[in-house]
Amino acid sequence: MKKFLIEARGHLMTGIGYMLPMIIGASLVVAIPQLIALAMGIQQLTPELQGFPHFLYEFQQVGWGGIGLVNTVLGGFVAYSIANKPGLAAGLIGGAAATATQAGFLGAVVYAFIGGYLVRWAMSVIHVPEQYQAVMPNVILPLIATVGVALVATLLAGPLSAINLAIIDWLTTMCQSDTNRIIMALVLGGMIGFDMGGPVNKAAWTATNAMMLSGIYIPCVYTNLAICIPPLGYAIAATLRKDRFSEELRGAAAGNWIMSFIGITEGAIPFTLVKPLVLIPINVIGSALGAGVAAAFGTIAEIPPLGGWYGCVTMINPLGYLLGIAIGGLFIAFFSTLLVDFTQDATTDMDEDDIEISFE
């Protein structure tokens, strides 16, 4: 069972890895024309606009089209990871079905796993004469997988849709209350800081970006903010406490300023590996604290928010966003150097089986 779960996590991360560039690019194509429109005094891009504003509207629709493909691409490449090319069609169809039936991110993952493993099973048990080998990948395998996905999607559309809509309603309610928004920010920020690009981090980032399909932008504010915090924390620490860092880590810390600015949380990995049992909690608390500060200051978004420091321009009350990044980074910088000597070799004080961290 453990082996299967590890394998399944790898397939999911592969699907997310293929999906990330698309959703980032699509989000930019949505946000950039909206920013230009706001600078022109236009609050909302609508099809009734004329001239250049209408061009901005059409341009933005391309981005929305890309965002609408999130479940399709995710499902397709999860299934592709499981069964290679023969599984791709079933995964794509399953992802599209998840969007059409409002089964959402959860539905896309369920349908992709079913389609992918059906293809893998069929390849292992169905054998045809050599002269008909070409029929297997082009007809038989896609037929079996797609029919299986169609049956499951029909049977599970109702329950999965109900779960997805309940999650959307819950997040919408959380976004409307100041107290609940802070709690949500703390949870999302902590998840981002936990494994810095690993499964927990990607789960939070992907889920909040999937919410954009339903027009819920606020959760993305807090995940985008939290991503900037761990690399910033170690960049500050290595600048202020050089004596606590090895020459190699001081060099890595210089690049962390840029990673924090553009929003690449993986920059914190080499530092965290020095003493994970101590530094992971510090990363989690710092990231959660920063996201909570932004929520407390009322930082929200009414358009798809950009990541990195510059993402503040897409938000209401951008000062809270930047302040949250700064406070979270300073927290990590102070407590990491207080409790850990970064001149030692990574994980020298722990056995191999003490902790397992996956940064896929």
mmCIF file of C-alpha atoms in Angstrom:
data_model
loop_
_atom_site.group_PDB
_atom_site.id
_atom_site.type_symbol
_atom_site.label_atom_id
_atom_site.label_comp_id
_atom_site.label_asym_id
_atom_site.label_seq_id
_atom_site.Cartn_x
_atom_site.Cartn_y
_atom_site.Cartn_z
ATOM 1 C CA MET A 1 0.000 0.000 0.000
ATOM 2 C CA LYS A 2 2.806 2.402 0.890
ATOM 3 C CA LYS A 3 4.490 1.710 -2.433
ATOM 4 C CA PHE A 4 1.247 2.449 -4.283
ATOM 5 C CA LEU A 5 0.740 5.716 -2.406
ATOM 6 C CA ILE A 6 4.276 6.844 -3.187
ATOM 7 C CA GLU A 7 3.751 5.946 -6.834
ATOM 8 C CA ALA A 8 0.374 7.716 -6.917
ATOM 9 C CA ARG A 9 1.896 10.838 -5.400
ATOM 10 C CA GLY A 10 4.518 10.832 -8.142
ATOM 11 C CA HIS A 11 1.833 10.620 -10.844
ATOM 12 C CA LEU A 12 -0.103 13.479 -9.255
ATOM 13 C CA MET A 13 3.013 15.633 -9.019
ATOM 14 C CA THR A 14 3.783 14.930 -12.681
ATOM 15 C CA GLY A 15 0.324 16.126 -13.674
ATOM 16 C CA ILE A 16 0.673 19.235 -11.533
ATOM 17 C CA GLY A 17 4.139 19.888 -12.967
ATOM 18 C CA TYR A 18 2.750 19.949 -16.511
ATOM 19 C CA MET A 19 -0.195 22.079 -15.433
ATOM 20 C CA LEU A 20 1.744 24.796 -13.571
ATOM 21 C CA PRO A 21 3.295 26.608 -16.576
ATOM 22 C CA MET A 22 -0.092 26.735 -18.281
ATOM 23 C CA ILE A 23 -1.956 28.200 -15.329
ATOM 24 C CA ILE A 24 0.803 30.729 -14.627
ATOM 25 C CA GLY A 25 0.841 31.890 -18.243
ATOM 26 C CA ALA A 26 -2.952 31.997 -18.437
ATOM 27 C CA SER A 27 -3.200 33.962 -15.185
ATOM 28 C CA LEU A 28 -0.778 36.552 -16.534
ATOM 29 C CA VAL A 29 -2.824 36.899 -19.720
ATOM 30 C CA VAL A 30 -5.893 37.531 -17.565
ATOM 31 C CA ALA A 31 -4.231 39.952 -15.150
ATOM 32 C CA ILE A 32 -2.181 42.124 -17.522
ATOM 33 C CA PRO A 33 -5.092 43.472 -19.632
ATOM 34 C CA GLN A 34 -7.079 43.994 -16.433
ATOM 35 C CA LEU A 35 -4.271 46.128 -15.004
ATOM 36 C CA ILE A 36 -4.112 48.167 -18.205
ATOM 37 C CA ALA A 37 -7.884 48.620 -18.077
ATOM 38 C CA LEU A 38 -7.740 49.783 -14.453
ATOM 39 C CA ALA A 39 -5.050 52.311 -15.403
ATOM 40 C CA MET A 40 -7.467 53.600 -18.065
ATOM 41 C CA GLY A 41 -10.261 53.939 -15.511
ATOM 42 C CA ILE A 42 -12.143 50.832 -16.683
ATOM 43 C CA GLN A 43 -13.176 48.663 -13.751
ATOM 44 C CA GLN A 44 -14.296 45.599 -15.723
ATOM 45 C CA LEU A 45 -13.582 44.324 -19.225
ATOM 46 C CA THR A 46 -16.836 43.413 -20.980
ATOM 47 C CA PRO A 47 -17.733 42.479 -24.579
ATOM 48 C CA GLU A 48 -19.649 45.745 -25.051
ATOM 49 C CA LEU A 49 -16.463 47.826 -24.967
ATOM 50 C CA GLN A 50 -15.162 49.325 -28.191
ATOM 51 C CA GLY A 51 -11.741 50.040 -29.650
ATOM 52 C CA PHE A 52 -8.651 49.259 -27.584
ATOM 53 C CA PRO A 53 -10.652 48.273 -24.476
ATOM 54 C CA HIS A 54 -12.451 45.652 -26.575
ATOM 55 C CA PHE A 55 -9.060 44.339 -27.713
ATOM 56 C CA LEU A 56 -8.092 44.027 -24.046
ATOM 57 C CA TYR A 57 -11.307 42.095 -23.401
ATOM 58 C CA GLU A 58 -10.587 39.660 -26.255
ATOM 59 C CA PHE A 59 -6.991 39.302 -25.102
ATOM 60 C CA GLN A 60 -8.145 38.499 -21.577
ATOM 61 C CA GLN A 61 -10.576 35.849 -22.817
ATOM 62 C CA VAL A 62 -7.622 33.863 -24.154
ATOM 63 C CA GLY A 63 -6.238 33.732 -20.630
ATOM 64 C CA TRP A 64 -9.596 32.652 -19.211
ATOM 65 C CA GLY A 65 -9.667 29.910 -21.814
ATOM 66 C CA GLY A 66 -6.306 28.678 -20.559
ATOM 67 C CA ILE A 67 -7.487 28.727 -16.946
ATOM 68 C CA GLY A 68 -10.514 26.720 -18.025
ATOM 69 C CA LEU A 69 -8.167 23.955 -19.198
ATOM 70 C CA VAL A 70 -6.706 23.375 -15.742
ATOM 71 C CA ASN A 71 -8.634 20.186 -15.003
ATOM 72 C CA THR A 72 -8.223 18.881 -18.554
ATOM 73 C CA VAL A 73 -4.447 19.266 -18.572
ATOM 74 C CA LEU A 74 -4.092 17.951 -15.024
ATOM 75 C CA GLY A 75 -6.178 14.864 -15.770
ATOM 76 C CA GLY A 76 -4.412 14.219 -19.054
ATOM 77 C CA PHE A 77 -0.903 14.254 -17.666
ATOM 78 C CA VAL A 78 -1.708 12.329 -14.502
ATOM 79 C CA ALA A 79 -3.009 9.540 -16.739
ATOM 80 C CA TYR A 80 -0.035 9.999 -19.064
ATOM 81 C CA SER A 81 2.307 9.515 -16.102
ATOM 82 C CA ILE A 82 0.524 6.264 -15.223
ATOM 83 C CA ALA A 83 0.177 4.699 -18.679
ATOM 84 C CA ASN A 84 2.174 6.854 -21.081
ATOM 85 C CA LYS A 85 0.641 7.863 -24.429
ATOM 86 C CA PRO A 86 -2.257 5.322 -24.387
ATOM 87 C CA GLY A 87 -3.572 6.845 -21.149
ATOM 88 C CA LEU A 88 -3.456 10.450 -22.315
ATOM 89 C CA ALA A 89 -6.809 10.499 -24.131
ATOM 90 C CA ALA A 90 -8.728 9.061 -21.187
ATOM 91 C CA GLY A 91 -7.112 11.533 -18.801
ATOM 92 C CA LEU A 92 -7.883 14.523 -21.009
ATOM 93 C CA ILE A 93 -11.485 13.417 -21.438
ATOM 94 C CA GLY A 94 -11.807 12.759 -17.708
ATOM 95 C CA GLY A 95 -10.443 16.213 -16.876
ATOM 96 C CA ALA A 96 -12.843 17.857 -19.317
ATOM 97 C CA ALA A 97 -15.722 15.838 -17.856
ATOM 98 C CA ALA A 98 -14.749 16.992 -14.370
ATOM 99 C CA THR A 99 -15.034 20.617 -15.482
ATOM 100 C CA ALA A 100 -18.309 20.052 -17.329
ATOM 101 C CA THR A 101 -19.954 18.329 -14.355
ATOM 102 C CA GLN A 102 -18.458 20.718 -11.755
ATOM 103 C CA ALA A 103 -16.542 17.830 -10.178
ATOM 104 C CA GLY A 104 -13.513 20.135 -10.254
ATOM 105 C CA PHE A 105 -9.936 19.339 -9.276
ATOM 106 C CA LEU A 106 -10.965 16.263 -7.264
ATOM 107 C CA GLY A 107 -12.940 14.808 -10.154
ATOM 108 C CA ALA A 108 -10.089 15.375 -12.604
ATOM 109 C CA VAL A 109 -7.690 13.471 -10.341
ATOM 110 C CA VAL A 110 -10.130 10.588 -9.716
ATOM 111 C CA TYR A 111 -10.975 10.160 -13.399
ATOM 112 C CA ALA A 112 -7.315 10.393 -14.429
ATOM 113 C CA PHE A 113 -6.244 7.661 -12.026
ATOM 114 C CA ILE A 114 -9.070 5.399 -13.138
ATOM 115 C CA GLY A 115 -8.317 5.943 -16.820
ATOM 116 C CA GLY A 116 -4.579 5.556 -16.398
ATOM 117 C CA TYR A 117 -4.740 2.360 -14.366
ATOM 118 C CA LEU A 118 -7.352 0.879 -16.685
ATOM 119 C CA VAL A 119 -4.915 1.353 -19.561
ATOM 120 C CA ARG A 120 -2.072 -0.168 -17.567
ATOM 121 C CA TRP A 121 -4.254 -3.147 -16.646
ATOM 122 C CA ALA A 122 -5.400 -3.617 -20.249
ATOM 123 C CA MET A 123 -1.828 -3.577 -21.543
ATOM 124 C CA SER A 124 -0.881 -6.342 -19.137
ATOM 125 C CA VAL A 125 -3.811 -8.701 -19.799
ATOM 126 C CA ILE A 126 -4.895 -8.131 -23.413
ATOM 127 C CA HIS A 127 -2.727 -9.666 -26.086
ATOM 128 C CA VAL A 128 -3.470 -9.583 -29.808
ATOM 129 C CA PRO A 129 -1.734 -11.227 -32.805
ATOM 130 C CA GLU A 130 1.337 -9.410 -34.053
ATOM 131 C CA GLN A 131 -0.375 -8.169 -37.214
ATOM 132 C CA TYR A 132 -2.924 -6.310 -35.084
ATOM 133 C CA GLN A 133 -0.475 -4.723 -32.667
ATOM 134 C CA ALA A 134 -1.145 -1.241 -34.046
ATOM 135 C CA VAL A 135 -4.788 -1.587 -33.039
ATOM 136 C CA MET A 136 -3.945 -1.789 -29.325
ATOM 137 C CA PRO A 137 -2.664 1.750 -28.647
ATOM 138 C CA ASN A 138 -4.903 3.433 -31.217
ATOM 139 C CA VAL A 139 -8.248 1.681 -30.698
ATOM 140 C CA ILE A 140 -8.511 -0.922 -27.945
ATOM 141 C CA LEU A 141 -6.700 0.858 -25.098
ATOM 142 C CA PRO A 142 -8.323 4.278 -25.668
ATOM 143 C CA LEU A 143 -11.723 2.592 -25.989
ATOM 144 C CA ILE A 144 -11.397 0.662 -22.717
ATOM 145 C CA ALA A 145 -10.047 3.625 -20.774
ATOM 146 C CA THR A 146 -12.476 6.183 -22.155
ATOM 147 C CA VAL A 147 -15.500 3.955 -21.640
ATOM 148 C CA GLY A 148 -14.342 3.276 -18.087
ATOM 149 C CA VAL A 149 -13.857 6.983 -17.393
ATOM 150 C CA ALA A 150 -17.241 7.800 -18.948
ATOM 151 C CA LEU A 151 -18.995 5.248 -16.740
ATOM 152 C CA VAL A 152 -17.282 6.444 -13.569
ATOM 153 C CA ALA A 153 -17.802 10.114 -14.467
ATOM 154 C CA THR A 154 -21.506 9.455 -14.990
ATOM 155 C CA LEU A 155 -21.860 7.583 -11.705
ATOM 156 C CA LEU A 156 -19.723 9.896 -9.584
ATOM 157 C CA ALA A 157 -20.609 13.244 -11.174
ATOM 158 C CA GLY A 158 -23.240 13.958 -8.539
ATOM 159 C CA PRO A 159 -21.204 13.141 -5.398
ATOM 160 C CA LEU A 160 -17.972 14.718 -6.660
ATOM 161 C CA SER A 161 -19.807 17.825 -7.826
ATOM 162 C CA ALA A 162 -21.474 18.125 -4.413
ATOM 163 C CA ILE A 163 -18.078 17.870 -2.678
ATOM 164 C CA ASN A 164 -16.487 20.401 -5.029
ATOM 165 C CA LEU A 165 -19.336 22.897 -4.691
ATOM 166 C CA ALA A 166 -19.282 22.487 -0.909
ATOM 167 C CA ILE A 167 -15.567 23.325 -0.884
ATOM 168 C CA ILE A 168 -16.205 26.367 -3.080
ATOM 169 C CA ASP A 169 -19.030 27.545 -0.814
ATOM 170 C CA TRP A 170 -16.841 27.024 2.246
ATOM 171 C CA LEU A 171 -13.978 29.042 0.767
ATOM 172 C CA THR A 172 -16.375 31.757 -0.353
ATOM 173 C CA THR A 173 -17.727 32.010 3.194
ATOM 174 C CA MET A 174 -14.199 32.072 4.621
ATOM 175 C CA CYS A 175 -13.293 34.923 2.293
ATOM 176 C CA GLN A 176 -16.240 37.036 3.434
ATOM 177 C CA SER A 177 -15.375 37.075 7.139
ATOM 178 C CA ASP A 178 -12.266 38.820 8.453
ATOM 179 C CA THR A 179 -11.701 36.207 11.164
ATOM 180 C CA ASN A 180 -12.224 33.234 8.874
ATOM 181 C CA ARG A 181 -10.040 34.840 6.208
ATOM 182 C CA ILE A 182 -7.176 35.052 8.692
ATOM 183 C CA ILE A 183 -7.625 31.387 9.646
ATOM 184 C CA MET A 184 -7.636 30.391 5.970
ATOM 185 C CA ALA A 185 -4.499 32.453 5.357
ATOM 186 C CA LEU A 186 -2.713 30.809 8.289
ATOM 187 C CA VAL A 187 -3.543 27.316 7.026
ATOM 188 C CA LEU A 188 -2.585 28.022 3.408
ATOM 189 C CA GLY A 189 0.592 29.836 4.406
ATOM 190 C CA GLY A 190 1.648 26.977 6.655
ATOM 191 C CA MET A 191 1.061 24.434 3.881
ATOM 192 C CA ILE A 192 3.201 26.449 1.475
ATOM 193 C CA GLY A 193 6.056 26.616 3.968
ATOM 194 C CA PHE A 194 5.938 22.942 4.924
ATOM 195 C CA ASP A 195 7.820 21.322 2.046
ATOM 196 C CA MET A 196 8.687 24.178 -0.345
ATOM 197 C CA GLY A 197 7.650 22.764 -3.694
ATOM 198 C CA GLY A 198 6.701 19.304 -2.440
ATOM 199 C CA PRO A 199 3.260 17.668 -2.369
ATOM 200 C CA VAL A 200 1.771 19.713 0.493
ATOM 201 C CA ASN A 201 3.005 22.978 -1.013
ATOM 202 C CA LYS A 202 1.711 22.051 -4.467
ATOM 203 C CA ALA A 203 -1.634 20.889 -3.057
ATOM 204 C CA ALA A 204 -2.254 24.316 -1.518
ATOM 205 C CA TRP A 205 -1.035 26.220 -4.569
ATOM 206 C CA THR A 206 -2.962 24.098 -7.054
ATOM 207 C CA ALA A 207 -6.190 24.111 -5.045
ATOM 208 C CA THR A 208 -6.221 27.885 -4.675
ATOM 209 C CA ASN A 209 -5.448 28.414 -8.336
ATOM 210 C CA ALA A 210 -8.195 25.971 -9.279
ATOM 211 C CA MET A 211 -10.556 28.225 -7.314
ATOM 212 C CA MET A 212 -9.963 30.898 -9.935
ATOM 213 C CA LEU A 213 -12.241 28.895 -12.215
ATOM 214 C CA SER A 214 -15.043 29.850 -9.854
ATOM 215 C CA GLY A 215 -13.953 33.460 -9.520
ATOM 216 C CA ILE A 216 -12.506 33.029 -6.003
ATOM 217 C CA TYR A 217 -9.215 34.934 -6.065
ATOM 218 C CA ILE A 218 -8.501 35.715 -2.399
ATOM 219 C CA PRO A 219 -6.950 32.332 -1.422
ATOM 220 C CA CYS A 220 -4.354 32.798 -4.175
ATOM 221 C CA VAL A 221 -3.215 36.011 -2.487
ATOM 222 C CA TYR A 222 -2.060 34.108 0.579
ATOM 223 C CA THR A 223 -0.375 31.226 -1.238
ATOM 224 C CA ASN A 224 1.414 33.629 -3.604
ATOM 225 C CA LEU A 225 2.589 35.661 -0.613
ATOM 226 C CA ALA A 226 3.720 32.651 1.425
ATOM 227 C CA ILE A 227 5.821 31.339 -1.474
ATOM 228 C CA CYS A 228 8.038 34.428 -1.217
ATOM 229 C CA ILE A 229 8.706 34.087 2.517
ATOM 230 C CA PRO A 230 11.084 31.100 3.051
ATOM 231 C CA PRO A 231 13.677 32.154 0.456
ATOM 232 C CA LEU A 232 13.508 35.739 1.733
ATOM 233 C CA GLY A 233 14.025 34.563 5.311
ATOM 234 C CA TYR A 234 17.283 32.773 4.499
ATOM 235 C CA ALA A 235 18.459 35.605 2.245
ATOM 236 C CA ILE A 236 18.042 38.039 5.147
ATOM 237 C CA ALA A 237 19.615 35.627 7.619
ATOM 238 C CA ALA A 238 22.721 35.015 5.518
ATOM 239 C CA THR A 239 23.124 38.756 4.953
ATOM 240 C CA LEU A 240 22.812 39.767 8.615
ATOM 241 C CA ARG A 241 24.475 36.722 10.218
ATOM 242 C CA LYS A 242 27.183 35.721 7.753
ATOM 243 C CA ASP A 243 29.177 33.996 10.482
ATOM 244 C CA ARG A 244 26.365 31.443 10.921
ATOM 245 C CA PHE A 245 26.516 30.263 7.299
ATOM 246 C CA SER A 246 28.958 28.251 5.248
ATOM 247 C CA GLU A 247 30.470 29.877 2.178
ATOM 248 C CA GLU A 248 28.346 27.653 -0.053
ATOM 249 C CA LEU A 249 25.084 28.658 1.634
ATOM 250 C CA ARG A 250 26.031 32.334 1.622
ATOM 251 C CA GLY A 251 26.368 32.045 -2.143
ATOM 252 C CA ALA A 252 22.991 30.340 -2.414
ATOM 253 C CA ALA A 253 21.408 33.018 -0.238
ATOM 254 C CA ALA A 254 22.327 35.717 -2.744
ATOM 255 C CA GLY A 255 20.130 34.032 -5.328
ATOM 256 C CA ASN A 256 17.310 33.744 -2.809
ATOM 257 C CA TRP A 257 16.637 37.473 -3.050
ATOM 258 C CA ILE A 258 15.655 36.950 -6.679
ATOM 259 C CA MET A 259 13.769 33.721 -5.923
ATOM 260 C CA SER A 260 11.733 35.501 -3.285
ATOM 261 C CA PHE A 261 11.052 38.459 -5.574
ATOM 262 C CA ILE A 262 9.639 36.310 -8.369
ATOM 263 C CA GLY A 263 8.096 33.689 -6.074
ATOM 264 C CA ILE A 264 10.131 30.455 -6.139
ATOM 265 C CA THR A 265 9.935 28.871 -2.702
ATOM 266 C CA GLU A 266 12.355 26.051 -3.594
ATOM 267 C CA GLY A 267 15.215 28.448 -2.878
ATOM 268 C CA ALA A 268 14.815 27.607 0.817
ATOM 269 C CA ILE A 269 15.447 23.871 0.350
ATOM 270 C CA PRO A 270 19.249 23.750 0.793
ATOM 271 C CA PHE A 271 18.987 25.732 4.036
ATOM 272 C CA THR A 272 16.116 23.675 5.436
ATOM 273 C CA LEU A 273 18.007 20.437 4.807
ATOM 274 C CA VAL A 274 20.707 21.507 7.280
ATOM 275 C CA LYS A 275 18.345 20.669 10.145
ATOM 276 C CA PRO A 276 14.837 19.840 8.878
ATOM 277 C CA LEU A 277 13.289 18.924 12.226
ATOM 278 C CA VAL A 278 13.981 22.432 13.494
ATOM 279 C CA LEU A 279 13.687 24.477 10.322
ATOM 280 C CA ILE A 280 10.486 23.029 8.849
ATOM 281 C CA PRO A 281 8.408 24.280 11.825
ATOM 282 C CA ILE A 282 10.110 27.676 11.531
ATOM 283 C CA ASN A 283 9.279 27.820 7.812
ATOM 284 C CA VAL A 284 5.683 26.822 8.487
ATOM 285 C CA ILE A 285 5.193 29.408 11.235
ATOM 286 C CA GLY A 286 6.902 32.179 9.266
ATOM 287 C CA SER A 287 4.879 31.518 6.119
ATOM 288 C CA ALA A 288 1.636 31.246 8.076
ATOM 289 C CA LEU A 289 2.434 34.402 10.034
ATOM 290 C CA GLY A 290 3.092 36.412 6.886
ATOM 291 C CA ALA A 291 -0.112 35.246 5.203
ATOM 292 C CA GLY A 292 -2.061 35.954 8.393
ATOM 293 C CA VAL A 293 -0.674 39.495 8.588
ATOM 294 C CA ALA A 294 -1.793 40.220 5.033
ATOM 295 C CA ALA A 295 -5.262 38.863 5.791
ATOM 296 C CA ALA A 296 -5.460 40.936 8.973
ATOM 297 C CA PHE A 297 -4.626 44.048 6.949
ATOM 298 C CA GLY A 298 -7.460 43.268 4.546
ATOM 299 C CA THR A 299 -5.339 42.382 1.528
ATOM 300 C CA ILE A 300 -7.586 40.721 -1.064
ATOM 301 C CA ALA A 301 -7.875 40.447 -4.838
ATOM 302 C CA GLU A 302 -10.746 41.054 -7.217
ATOM 303 C CA ILE A 303 -8.791 39.949 -10.285
ATOM 304 C CA PRO A 304 -6.447 36.934 -10.651
ATOM 305 C CA PRO A 305 -3.473 37.900 -8.456
ATOM 306 C CA LEU A 306 0.077 37.679 -9.701
ATOM 307 C CA GLY A 307 2.804 36.019 -7.648
ATOM 308 C CA GLY A 308 6.083 37.431 -6.353
ATOM 309 C CA TRP A 309 6.559 40.772 -4.675
ATOM 310 C CA TYR A 310 5.218 42.588 -7.732
ATOM 311 C CA GLY A 311 1.943 40.691 -7.356
ATOM 312 C CA CYS A 312 0.910 43.428 -4.926
ATOM 313 C CA VAL A 313 -0.140 45.619 -7.858
ATOM 314 C CA THR A 314 -3.028 43.237 -8.578
ATOM 315 C CA MET A 315 -4.424 43.449 -5.048
ATOM 316 C CA ILE A 316 -6.490 45.672 -2.816
ATOM 317 C CA ASN A 317 -4.335 47.007 0.052
ATOM 318 C CA PRO A 318 -0.988 45.954 -1.437
ATOM 319 C CA LEU A 319 0.886 47.281 1.600
ATOM 320 C CA GLY A 320 -0.473 44.402 3.681
ATOM 321 C CA TYR A 321 0.863 41.953 1.096
ATOM 322 C CA LEU A 322 4.391 43.381 1.208
ATOM 323 C CA LEU A 323 4.284 43.732 4.986
ATOM 324 C CA GLY A 324 3.278 40.073 5.331
ATOM 325 C CA ILE A 325 6.227 38.983 3.186
ATOM 326 C CA ALA A 326 8.614 41.125 5.232
ATOM 327 C CA ILE A 327 7.357 39.986 8.646
ATOM 328 C CA GLY A 328 7.357 36.306 7.670
ATOM 329 C CA GLY A 329 10.864 36.604 6.245
ATOM 330 C CA LEU A 330 12.199 38.363 9.326
ATOM 331 C CA PHE A 331 10.672 35.689 11.566
ATOM 332 C CA ILE A 332 12.473 32.919 9.673
ATOM 333 C CA ALA A 333 15.713 34.903 9.566
ATOM 334 C CA PHE A 334 15.729 35.496 13.336
ATOM 335 C CA PHE A 335 14.720 32.066 14.607
ATOM 336 C CA SER A 336 16.644 30.025 12.043
ATOM 337 C CA THR A 337 19.954 31.648 12.973
ATOM 338 C CA LEU A 338 19.061 31.561 16.665
ATOM 339 C CA LEU A 339 18.525 27.790 16.662
ATOM 340 C CA VAL A 340 20.686 26.449 13.829
ATOM 341 C CA ASP A 341 24.331 26.756 12.856
ATOM 342 C CA PHE A 342 24.379 26.724 9.047
ATOM 343 C CA THR A 343 28.115 26.134 8.889
ATOM 344 C CA GLN A 344 27.545 22.426 9.658
ATOM 345 C CA ASP A 345 26.898 19.805 6.984
ATOM 346 C CA ALA A 346 23.293 19.114 6.116
ATOM 347 C CA THR A 347 21.507 16.514 8.267
ATOM 348 C CA THR A 348 24.697 15.379 9.986
ATOM 349 C CA ASP A 349 22.844 15.050 13.279
ATOM 350 C CA MET A 350 20.084 12.750 12.104
ATOM 351 C CA ASP A 351 19.654 9.274 10.747
ATOM 352 C CA GLU A 352 18.374 8.618 7.250
ATOM 353 C CA ASP A 353 15.058 7.281 8.559
ATOM 354 C CA ASP A 354 14.373 10.151 10.971
ATOM 355 C CA ILE A 355 12.457 12.224 8.437
ATOM 356 C CA GLU A 356 11.411 11.946 4.843
ATOM 357 C CA ILE A 357 11.094 15.075 2.746
ATOM 358 C CA SER A 358 10.101 14.973 -0.894
ATOM 359 C CA PHE A 359 10.810 17.926 -3.155
ATOM 360 C CA GLU A 360 9.575 16.653 -6.515
#
